[in-house]
CSV table of C-alpha atoms in Angstrom, one decimal:
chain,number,residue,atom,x,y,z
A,1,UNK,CA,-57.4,-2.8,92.4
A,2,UNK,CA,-58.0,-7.0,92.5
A,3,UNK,CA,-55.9,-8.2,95.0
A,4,UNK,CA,-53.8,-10.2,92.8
A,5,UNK,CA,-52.7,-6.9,90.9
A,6,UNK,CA,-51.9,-5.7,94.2
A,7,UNK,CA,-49.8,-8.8,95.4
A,8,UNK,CA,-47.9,-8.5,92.1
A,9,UNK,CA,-46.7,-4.9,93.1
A,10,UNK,CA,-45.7,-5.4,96.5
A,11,UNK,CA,-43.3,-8.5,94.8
A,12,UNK,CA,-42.0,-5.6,92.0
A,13,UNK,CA,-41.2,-3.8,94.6
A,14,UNK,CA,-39.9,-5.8,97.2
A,15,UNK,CA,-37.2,-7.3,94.7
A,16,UNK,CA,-34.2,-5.1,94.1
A,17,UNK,CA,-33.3,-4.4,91.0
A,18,UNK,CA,-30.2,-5.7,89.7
A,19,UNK,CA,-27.7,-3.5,87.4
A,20,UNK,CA,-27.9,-5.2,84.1
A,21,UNK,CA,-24.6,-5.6,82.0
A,22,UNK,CA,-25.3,-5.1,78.0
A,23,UNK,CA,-23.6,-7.3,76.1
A,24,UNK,CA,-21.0,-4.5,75.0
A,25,UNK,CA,-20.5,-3.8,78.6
A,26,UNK,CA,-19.5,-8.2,79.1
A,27,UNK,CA,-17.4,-8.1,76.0
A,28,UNK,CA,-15.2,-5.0,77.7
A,29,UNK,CA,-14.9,-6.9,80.7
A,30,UNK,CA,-13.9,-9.9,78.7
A,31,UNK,CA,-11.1,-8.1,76.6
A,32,UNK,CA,-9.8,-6.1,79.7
A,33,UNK,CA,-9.6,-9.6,81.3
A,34,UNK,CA,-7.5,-11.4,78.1
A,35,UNK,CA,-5.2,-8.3,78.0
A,36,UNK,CA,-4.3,-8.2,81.8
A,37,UNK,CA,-4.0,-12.5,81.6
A,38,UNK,CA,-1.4,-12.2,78.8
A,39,UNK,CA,0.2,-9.3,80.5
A,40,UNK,CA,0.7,-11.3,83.9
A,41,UNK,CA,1.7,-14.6,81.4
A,42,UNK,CA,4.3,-13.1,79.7
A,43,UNK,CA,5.9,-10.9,82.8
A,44,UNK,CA,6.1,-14.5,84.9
A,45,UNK,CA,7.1,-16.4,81.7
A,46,UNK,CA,10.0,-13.9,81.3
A,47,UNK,CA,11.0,-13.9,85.0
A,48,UNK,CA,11.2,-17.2,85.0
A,49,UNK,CA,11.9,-19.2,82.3
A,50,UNK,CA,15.3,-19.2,81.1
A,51,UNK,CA,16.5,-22.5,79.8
A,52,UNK,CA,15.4,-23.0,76.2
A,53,UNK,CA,17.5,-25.9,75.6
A,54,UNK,CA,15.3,-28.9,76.7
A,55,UNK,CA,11.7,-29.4,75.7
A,56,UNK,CA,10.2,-29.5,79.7
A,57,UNK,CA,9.3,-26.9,81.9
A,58,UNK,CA,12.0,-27.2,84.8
A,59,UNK,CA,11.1,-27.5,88.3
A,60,UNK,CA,12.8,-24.3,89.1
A,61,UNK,CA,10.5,-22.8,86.7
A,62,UNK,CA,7.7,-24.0,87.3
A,63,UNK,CA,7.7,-23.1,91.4
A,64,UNK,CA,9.0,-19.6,90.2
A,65,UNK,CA,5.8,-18.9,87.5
A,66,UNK,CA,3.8,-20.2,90.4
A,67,UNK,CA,5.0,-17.9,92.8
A,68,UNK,CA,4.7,-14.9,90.2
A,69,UNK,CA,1.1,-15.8,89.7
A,70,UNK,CA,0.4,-16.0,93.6
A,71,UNK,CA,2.0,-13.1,94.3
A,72,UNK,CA,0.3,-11.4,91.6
A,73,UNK,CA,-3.3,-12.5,92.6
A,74,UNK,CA,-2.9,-11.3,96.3
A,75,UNK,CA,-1.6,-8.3,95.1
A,76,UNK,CA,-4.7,-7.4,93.1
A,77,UNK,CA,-6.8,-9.0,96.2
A,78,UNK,CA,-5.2,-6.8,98.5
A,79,UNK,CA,-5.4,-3.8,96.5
A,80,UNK,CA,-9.2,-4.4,95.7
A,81,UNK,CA,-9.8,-5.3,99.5
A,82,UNK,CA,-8.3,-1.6,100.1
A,83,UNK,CA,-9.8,0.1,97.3
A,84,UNK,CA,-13.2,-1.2,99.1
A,85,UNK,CA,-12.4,0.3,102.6
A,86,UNK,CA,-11.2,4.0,100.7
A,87,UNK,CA,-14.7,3.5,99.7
A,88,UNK,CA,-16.4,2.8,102.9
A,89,UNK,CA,-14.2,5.5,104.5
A,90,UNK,CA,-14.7,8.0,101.2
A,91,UNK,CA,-18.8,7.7,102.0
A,92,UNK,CA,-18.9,7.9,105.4
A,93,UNK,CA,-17.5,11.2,105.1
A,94,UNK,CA,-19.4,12.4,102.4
A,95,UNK,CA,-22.5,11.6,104.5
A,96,UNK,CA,-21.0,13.4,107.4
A,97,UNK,CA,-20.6,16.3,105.8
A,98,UNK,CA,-24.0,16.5,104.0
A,99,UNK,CA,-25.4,16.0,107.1
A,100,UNK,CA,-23.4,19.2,108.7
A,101,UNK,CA,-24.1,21.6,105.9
A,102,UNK,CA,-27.8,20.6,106.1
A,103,UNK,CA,-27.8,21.3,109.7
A,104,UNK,CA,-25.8,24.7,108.9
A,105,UNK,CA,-29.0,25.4,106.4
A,106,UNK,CA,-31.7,25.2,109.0
């Protein structure tokens, strides 16, 4: 084996390989995306906008679809950020106990 051929599978090897996302894959993400945008949209639009008798957004309104967005974001932030440490804590214990029943099997 040339060395060359040799360096070039030490490099395959050393570089993890990243999941790759298939173009039906990115256009799921994209459409789950649109629906849960328009579903946040029109829950803060209808909590908060009331006044259909001038052409502006009023201030009122405007802080309150702020707020609703806010919220909504650290919501999903949190929830993700706990989701994650479930995980963590879910694996852990998985390992744990394969590493007690292989110690029961020897």
């Amino acid at each position: 084996m040339s060395a060359r051929v040799f360096e070039s599978n030490i490099i395959k090897m050393s570089v993890p390989e990243e999941p790759i996302i298939t173009e039906a894959e990115q256009i799921q993400q994209f459409r789950d995306f649109l629906i849960s945008y328009n579903k946040l949209s029109e829950r803060c639009f209808r909590d908060c906008v009331h006044d259909f008798t001038v052409r502006h957004i009023r201030d009122k309104e405007d802080k309150c679809a702020l707020n609703c967005m806010e919220k909504y974001m650290k919501m999903t932030q949190r929830i993700s950020q706990r989701f994650q440490e479930f995980q963590i804590i879910s694996n852990e214990n998985a390992i744990a106990a394969a590493k007690k029943a292989g110690s029961l099997m020897l």
